[in-house]
Coordinates of C-alpha atoms in Angstrom, one line a residue:
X1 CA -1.9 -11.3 28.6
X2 CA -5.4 -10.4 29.4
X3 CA -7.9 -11.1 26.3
X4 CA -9.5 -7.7 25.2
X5 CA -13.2 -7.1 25.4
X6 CA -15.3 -8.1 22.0
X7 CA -18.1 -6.1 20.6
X8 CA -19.9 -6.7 17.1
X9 CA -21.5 -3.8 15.3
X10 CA -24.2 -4.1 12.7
X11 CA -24.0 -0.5 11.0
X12 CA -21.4 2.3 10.5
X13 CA -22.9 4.4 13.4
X14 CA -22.7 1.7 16.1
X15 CA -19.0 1.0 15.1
X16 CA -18.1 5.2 15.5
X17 CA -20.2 5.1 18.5
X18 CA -18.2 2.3 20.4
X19 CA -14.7 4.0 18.7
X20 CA -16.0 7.6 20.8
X21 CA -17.0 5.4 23.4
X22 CA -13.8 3.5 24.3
X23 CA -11.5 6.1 22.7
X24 CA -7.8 4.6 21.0
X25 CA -7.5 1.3 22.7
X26 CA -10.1 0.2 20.5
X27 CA -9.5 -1.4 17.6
X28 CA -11.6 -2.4 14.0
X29 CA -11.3 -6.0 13.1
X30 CA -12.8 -7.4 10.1
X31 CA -10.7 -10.2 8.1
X32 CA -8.1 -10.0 10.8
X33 CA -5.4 -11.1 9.6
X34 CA -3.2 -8.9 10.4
X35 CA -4.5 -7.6 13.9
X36 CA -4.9 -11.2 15.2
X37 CA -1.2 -11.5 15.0
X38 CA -0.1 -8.4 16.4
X39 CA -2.4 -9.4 19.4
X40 CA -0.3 -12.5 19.4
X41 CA 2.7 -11.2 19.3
X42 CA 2.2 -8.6 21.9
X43 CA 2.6 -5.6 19.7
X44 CA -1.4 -4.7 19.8
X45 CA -3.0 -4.7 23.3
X46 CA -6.3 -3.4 22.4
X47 CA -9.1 -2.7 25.2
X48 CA -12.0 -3.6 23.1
X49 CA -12.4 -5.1 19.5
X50 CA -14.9 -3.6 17.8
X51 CA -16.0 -6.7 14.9
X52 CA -17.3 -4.8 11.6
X53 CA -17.2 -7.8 9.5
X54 CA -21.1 -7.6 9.1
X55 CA -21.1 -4.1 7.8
X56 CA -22.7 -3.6 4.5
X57 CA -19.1 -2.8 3.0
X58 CA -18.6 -5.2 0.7
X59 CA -19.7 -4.1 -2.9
X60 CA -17.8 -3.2 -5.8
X61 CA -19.5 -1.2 -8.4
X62 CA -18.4 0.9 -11.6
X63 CA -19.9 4.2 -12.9
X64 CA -18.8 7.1 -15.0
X65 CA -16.6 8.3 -11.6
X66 CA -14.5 5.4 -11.8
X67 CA -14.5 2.2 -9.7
X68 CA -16.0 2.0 -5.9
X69 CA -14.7 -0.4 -3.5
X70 CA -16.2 -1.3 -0.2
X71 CA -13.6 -1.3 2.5
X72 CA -14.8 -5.0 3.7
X73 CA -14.6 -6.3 0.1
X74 CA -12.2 -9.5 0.6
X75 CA -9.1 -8.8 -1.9
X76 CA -10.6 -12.2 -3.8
X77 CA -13.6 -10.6 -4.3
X78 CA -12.0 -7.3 -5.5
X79 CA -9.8 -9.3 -7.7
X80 CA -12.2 -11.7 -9.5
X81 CA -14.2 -8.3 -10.0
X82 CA -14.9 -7.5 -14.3
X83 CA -15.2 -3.9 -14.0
X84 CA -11.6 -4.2 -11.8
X85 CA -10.5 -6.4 -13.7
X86 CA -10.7 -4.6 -17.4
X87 CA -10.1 -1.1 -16.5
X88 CA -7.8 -1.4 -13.6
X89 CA -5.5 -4.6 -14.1
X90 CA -2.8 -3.3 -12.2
X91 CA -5.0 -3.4 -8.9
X92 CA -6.1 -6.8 -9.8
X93 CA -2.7 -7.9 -10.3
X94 CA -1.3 -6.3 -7.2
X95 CA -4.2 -7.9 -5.3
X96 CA -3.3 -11.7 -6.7
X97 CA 0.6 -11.2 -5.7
X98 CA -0.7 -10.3 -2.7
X99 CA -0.5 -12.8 0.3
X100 CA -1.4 -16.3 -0.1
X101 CA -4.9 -17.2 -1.4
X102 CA -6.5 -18.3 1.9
X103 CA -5.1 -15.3 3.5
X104 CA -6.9 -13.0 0.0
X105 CA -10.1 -15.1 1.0
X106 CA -10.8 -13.1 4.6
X107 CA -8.6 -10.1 4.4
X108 CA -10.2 -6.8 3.7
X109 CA -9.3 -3.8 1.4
X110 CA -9.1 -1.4 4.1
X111 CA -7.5 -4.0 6.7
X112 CA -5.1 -4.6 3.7
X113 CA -4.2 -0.5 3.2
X114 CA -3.9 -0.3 7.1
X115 CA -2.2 -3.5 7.8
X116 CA 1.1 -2.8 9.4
X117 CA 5.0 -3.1 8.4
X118 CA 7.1 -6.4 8.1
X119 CA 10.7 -5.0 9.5
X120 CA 11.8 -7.7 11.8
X121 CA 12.5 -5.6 14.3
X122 CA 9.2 -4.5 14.7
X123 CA 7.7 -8.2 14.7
X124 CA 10.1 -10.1 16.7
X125 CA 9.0 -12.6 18.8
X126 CA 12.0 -11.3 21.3
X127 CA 11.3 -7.7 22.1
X128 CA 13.9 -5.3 20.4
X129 CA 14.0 -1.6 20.3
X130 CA 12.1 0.3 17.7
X131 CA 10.5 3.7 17.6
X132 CA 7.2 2.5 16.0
X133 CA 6.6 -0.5 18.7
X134 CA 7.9 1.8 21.8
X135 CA 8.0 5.2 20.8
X136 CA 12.2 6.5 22.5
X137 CA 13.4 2.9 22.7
X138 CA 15.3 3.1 19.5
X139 CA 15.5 1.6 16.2
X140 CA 17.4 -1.9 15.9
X141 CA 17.8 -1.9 12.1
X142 CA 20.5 1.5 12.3
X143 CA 23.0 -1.5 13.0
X144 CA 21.2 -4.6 12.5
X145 CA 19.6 -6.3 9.3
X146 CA 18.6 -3.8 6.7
X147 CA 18.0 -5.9 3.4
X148 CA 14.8 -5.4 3.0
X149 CA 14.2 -1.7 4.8
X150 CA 13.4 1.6 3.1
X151 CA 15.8 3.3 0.9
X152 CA 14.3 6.3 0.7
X153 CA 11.8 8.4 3.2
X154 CA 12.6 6.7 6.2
X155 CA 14.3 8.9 9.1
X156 CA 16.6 7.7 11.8
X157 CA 14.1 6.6 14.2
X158 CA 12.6 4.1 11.4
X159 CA 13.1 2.9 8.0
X160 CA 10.5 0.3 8.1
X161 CA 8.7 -0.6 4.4
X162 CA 5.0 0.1 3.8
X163 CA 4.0 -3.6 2.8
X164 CA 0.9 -3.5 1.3
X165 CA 1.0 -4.1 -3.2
X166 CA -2.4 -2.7 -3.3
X167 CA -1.8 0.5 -1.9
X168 CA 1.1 1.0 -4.2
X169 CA -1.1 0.2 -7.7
X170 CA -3.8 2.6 -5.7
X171 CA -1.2 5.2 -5.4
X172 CA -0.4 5.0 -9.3
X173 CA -4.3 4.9 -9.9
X174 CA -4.6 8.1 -8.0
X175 CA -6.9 6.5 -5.7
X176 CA -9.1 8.1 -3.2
X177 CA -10.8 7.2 0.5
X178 CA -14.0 7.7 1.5
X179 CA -13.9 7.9 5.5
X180 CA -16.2 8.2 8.2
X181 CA -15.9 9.7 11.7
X182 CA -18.7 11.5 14.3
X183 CA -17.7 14.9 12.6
X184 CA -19.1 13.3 9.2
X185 CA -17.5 11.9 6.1
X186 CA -14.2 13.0 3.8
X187 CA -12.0 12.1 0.8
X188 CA -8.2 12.5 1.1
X189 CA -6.1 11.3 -2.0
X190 CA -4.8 7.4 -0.9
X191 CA -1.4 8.9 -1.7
X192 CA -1.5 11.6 1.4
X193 CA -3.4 8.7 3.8
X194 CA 0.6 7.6 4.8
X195 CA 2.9 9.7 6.8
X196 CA 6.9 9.4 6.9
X197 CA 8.1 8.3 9.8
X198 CA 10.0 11.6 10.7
X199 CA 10.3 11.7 14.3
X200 CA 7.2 10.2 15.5
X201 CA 7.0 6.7 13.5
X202 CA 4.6 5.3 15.5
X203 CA 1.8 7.3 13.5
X204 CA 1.5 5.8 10.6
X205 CA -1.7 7.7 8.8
X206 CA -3.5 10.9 8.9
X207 CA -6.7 8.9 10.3
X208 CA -8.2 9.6 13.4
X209 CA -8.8 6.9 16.0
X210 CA -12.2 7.2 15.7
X211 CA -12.6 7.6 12.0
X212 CA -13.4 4.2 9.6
X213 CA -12.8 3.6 5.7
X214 CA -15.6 3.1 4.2
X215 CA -14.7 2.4 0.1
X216 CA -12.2 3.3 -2.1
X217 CA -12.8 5.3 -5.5
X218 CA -10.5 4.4 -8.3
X219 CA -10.5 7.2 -11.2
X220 CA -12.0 5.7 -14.6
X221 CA -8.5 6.7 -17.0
X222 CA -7.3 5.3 -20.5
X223 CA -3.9 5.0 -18.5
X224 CA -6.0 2.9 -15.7
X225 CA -6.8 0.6 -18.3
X226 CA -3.3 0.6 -19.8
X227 CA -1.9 -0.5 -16.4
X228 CA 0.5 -3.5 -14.9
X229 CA 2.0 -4.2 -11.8
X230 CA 5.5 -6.3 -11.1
X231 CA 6.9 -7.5 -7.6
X232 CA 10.4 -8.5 -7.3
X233 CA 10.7 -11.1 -4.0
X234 CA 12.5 -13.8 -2.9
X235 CA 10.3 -16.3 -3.6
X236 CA 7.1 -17.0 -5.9
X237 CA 5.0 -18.3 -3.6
X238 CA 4.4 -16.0 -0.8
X239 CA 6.8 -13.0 0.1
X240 CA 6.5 -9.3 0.6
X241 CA 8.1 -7.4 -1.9
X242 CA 11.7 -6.6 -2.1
X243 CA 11.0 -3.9 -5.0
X244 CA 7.4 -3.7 -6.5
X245 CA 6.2 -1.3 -9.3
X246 CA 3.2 0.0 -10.6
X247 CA 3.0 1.9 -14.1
X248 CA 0.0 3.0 -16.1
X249 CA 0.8 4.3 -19.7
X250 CA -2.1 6.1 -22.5
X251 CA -0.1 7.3 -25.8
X252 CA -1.2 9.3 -28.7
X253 CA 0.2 7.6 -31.5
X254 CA 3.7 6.7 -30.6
X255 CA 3.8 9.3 -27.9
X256 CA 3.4 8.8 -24.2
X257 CA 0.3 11.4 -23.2
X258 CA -0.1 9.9 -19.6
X259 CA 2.0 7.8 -17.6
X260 CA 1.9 6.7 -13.6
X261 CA 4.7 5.4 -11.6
X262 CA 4.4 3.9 -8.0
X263 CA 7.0 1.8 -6.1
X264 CA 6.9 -0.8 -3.5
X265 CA 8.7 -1.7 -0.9
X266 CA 11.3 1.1 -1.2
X267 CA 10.3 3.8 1.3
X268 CA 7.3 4.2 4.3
X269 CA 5.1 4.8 2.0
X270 CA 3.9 4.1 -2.1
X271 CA 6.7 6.3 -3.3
X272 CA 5.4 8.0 -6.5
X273 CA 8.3 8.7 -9.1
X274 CA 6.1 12.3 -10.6
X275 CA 9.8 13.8 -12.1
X276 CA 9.9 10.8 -14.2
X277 CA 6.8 10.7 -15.0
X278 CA 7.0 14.1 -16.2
X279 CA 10.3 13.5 -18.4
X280 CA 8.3 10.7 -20.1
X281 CA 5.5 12.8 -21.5
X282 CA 5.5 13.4 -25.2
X283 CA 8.2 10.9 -25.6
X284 CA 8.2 7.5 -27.5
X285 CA 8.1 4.3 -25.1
X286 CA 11.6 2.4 -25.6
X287 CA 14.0 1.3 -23.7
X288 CA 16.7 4.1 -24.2
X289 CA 14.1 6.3 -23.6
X290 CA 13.1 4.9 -20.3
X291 CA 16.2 4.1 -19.2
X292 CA 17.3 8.0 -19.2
X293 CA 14.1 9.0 -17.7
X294 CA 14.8 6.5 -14.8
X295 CA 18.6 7.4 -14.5
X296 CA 18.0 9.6 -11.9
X297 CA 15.5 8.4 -10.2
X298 CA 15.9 7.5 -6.1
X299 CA 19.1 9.9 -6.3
X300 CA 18.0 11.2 -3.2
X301 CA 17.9 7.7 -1.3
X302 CA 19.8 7.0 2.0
X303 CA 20.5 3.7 2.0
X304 CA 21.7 1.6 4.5
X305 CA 24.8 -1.2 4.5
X306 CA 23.2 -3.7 2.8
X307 CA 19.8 -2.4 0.9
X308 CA 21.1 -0.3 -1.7
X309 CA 21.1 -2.8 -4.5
X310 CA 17.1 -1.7 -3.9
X311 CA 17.7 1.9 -5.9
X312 CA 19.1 0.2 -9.2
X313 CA 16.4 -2.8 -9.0
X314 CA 14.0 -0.3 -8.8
X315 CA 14.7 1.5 -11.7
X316 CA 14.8 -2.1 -13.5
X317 CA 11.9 -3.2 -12.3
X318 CA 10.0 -0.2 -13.1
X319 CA 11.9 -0.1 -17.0
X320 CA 10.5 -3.8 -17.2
X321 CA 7.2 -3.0 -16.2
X322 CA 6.2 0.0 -18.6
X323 CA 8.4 -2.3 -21.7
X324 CA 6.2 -5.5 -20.6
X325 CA 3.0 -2.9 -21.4
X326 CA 4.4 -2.2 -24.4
X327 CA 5.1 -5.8 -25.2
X328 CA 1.8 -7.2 -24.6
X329 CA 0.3 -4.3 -26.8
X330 CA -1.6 -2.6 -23.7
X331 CA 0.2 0.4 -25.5
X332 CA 0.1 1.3 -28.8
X333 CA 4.1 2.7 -30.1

């Protein structure tokens, strides 16, 4: 395999110069712990790696907007962060169940929100088909292991999992990018940054090749503040999530004014529950209460043989999460 060519940038504008310059078999690498495998494993050939790691990206500040985030902030850094910590615990919490500490140390926000799915298909050693590594070969999980694959959102050429527990507290936070590209900067909701796999699940985001994430804005909310996160996985230690879900809650009196629900590891995307959010508004927060909100909830999932136990455990999880708000007092009831 012939070792791609390395170029270090020291400012935005000479990273989107070398993206225009050697077009999409360039890619960003910061922390890269992600990309450094898929190189590995054979599933990334880039041309050209274009090293950002020394870009001024790495700040986290609060203001009357709401929290900023530097797309090269290392997820420790985020985590350990006051303002993050106090008025957004669900992203801290997300961020600390996230991948092993040495692994929080170098990887980056925005290498985090881009990093790529965990189906085995996609990342085995021995190549097997599948849409998103070889767009028309096929997908290898329609009759092969499917435990821990999408149950909702997915298509039949892919139900692979978005993996990444930040992006799904971000989604509840109603999070927004900040990008940059040579046609100048935007801000697109987090929650419309991922696209379902539909026919073409090789495309994962609405960004452009040449266009960089600069920081990520977290809205200032009394829900933001009133906010968990909980991961289901196999195993304490390090594991992707088999179910994850992020809730924010603000009440007037005993009554729920606001409430946010995000799941992981359920669908190709943070899968925002917004019809039971909606039947929780104005209503007490108990546990009969929730439990009929969520009854419903994932009724439209397509599981496959052996991942449907995901649709129930999701509604569990995401009943435990708002009650374990409640518990702790983040709520008043």
């Amino acid at each position: 395999m012939p070792e791609p060519g390395y170029l270090r940038v020291a400012d935005t504008a000479a990273a989107l110069a070398a993206l225009t310059r050697y077009g999409p078999s360039a890619r960003l690498i910061a922390g890269g712990t992600d990309l450094v495998n898929l190189i590995k494993e054979g599933i990334e050939r880039p041309d050209v790696l274009v090293d950002i790691g020394r870009l001024p990206l790495d700040t986290v500040r609060a203001d009357g907007d709401g929290l900023w985030i530097g797309a090269l902030t290392t997820m420790s850094a985020a985590a350990c962060h006051p303002a993050l910590r106090s008025g957004y615990p669900a992203v801290a919490e997300a961020l600390e169940l996230s991948a092993s500490p040495q692994i929080r140390n170098a990887a980056t926000i925005g290498g985090n929100l881009l990093q790529r799915t965990r189906c085995p298909y996609f990342r085995a050693e021995t190549k097997l088909p599948c849409n998103k590594r070889q767009p028309g070969s096929g997908c290898a999980a329609s009759a092969g292991h499917d435990r821990t694959l999408a149950v909702i959102g997915g298509s039949d050429a892919c139900r692979a999992c978005h993996p990444s527990d930040l992006a799904v507290a971000l989604v509840a936070l109603d999070a927004e990018l900040t990008t940059e590209s040579p046609r100048g900067s935007r801000t697109l909701p987090l929650a419309r940054l991922y696209l379902l796999p539909g026919d073409a699940p090789e495309r994962e985001t609405v960004l452009e090749p040449d266009e960089i994430i600069v920081a990520v804005r977290v809205p200032s909310s009394p829900a933001a503040a009133r906010s968990g996160y909980l991961k289901v996985r196999e195993r304490a230690s390090y594991e992707f999530a088999l179910v994850s879900a992020a809730v924010a809650v603000e009440t007037d009196g005993a009554l729920i004014r606001d409430v946010r629900i995000a799941l992981g590891g359920v669908a190709p995307r943070p899968w925002r529950l917004y019809e039971v959010e909606r039947r929780l508004l104005g209503r007490e927060l108990t546990e009969p209460v929730v439990r009929e909100a969520l009854a419903s909830a994932l009724d439209e999932a397509r599981p496959l043989k052996s991942n449907g136990f995901k649709i129930e455990l999701a509604r569990r999880s995401t009943c435990r999460a708002l009650l374990e708000l409640r518990d702790r007092g983040v709520v008043r009831t």
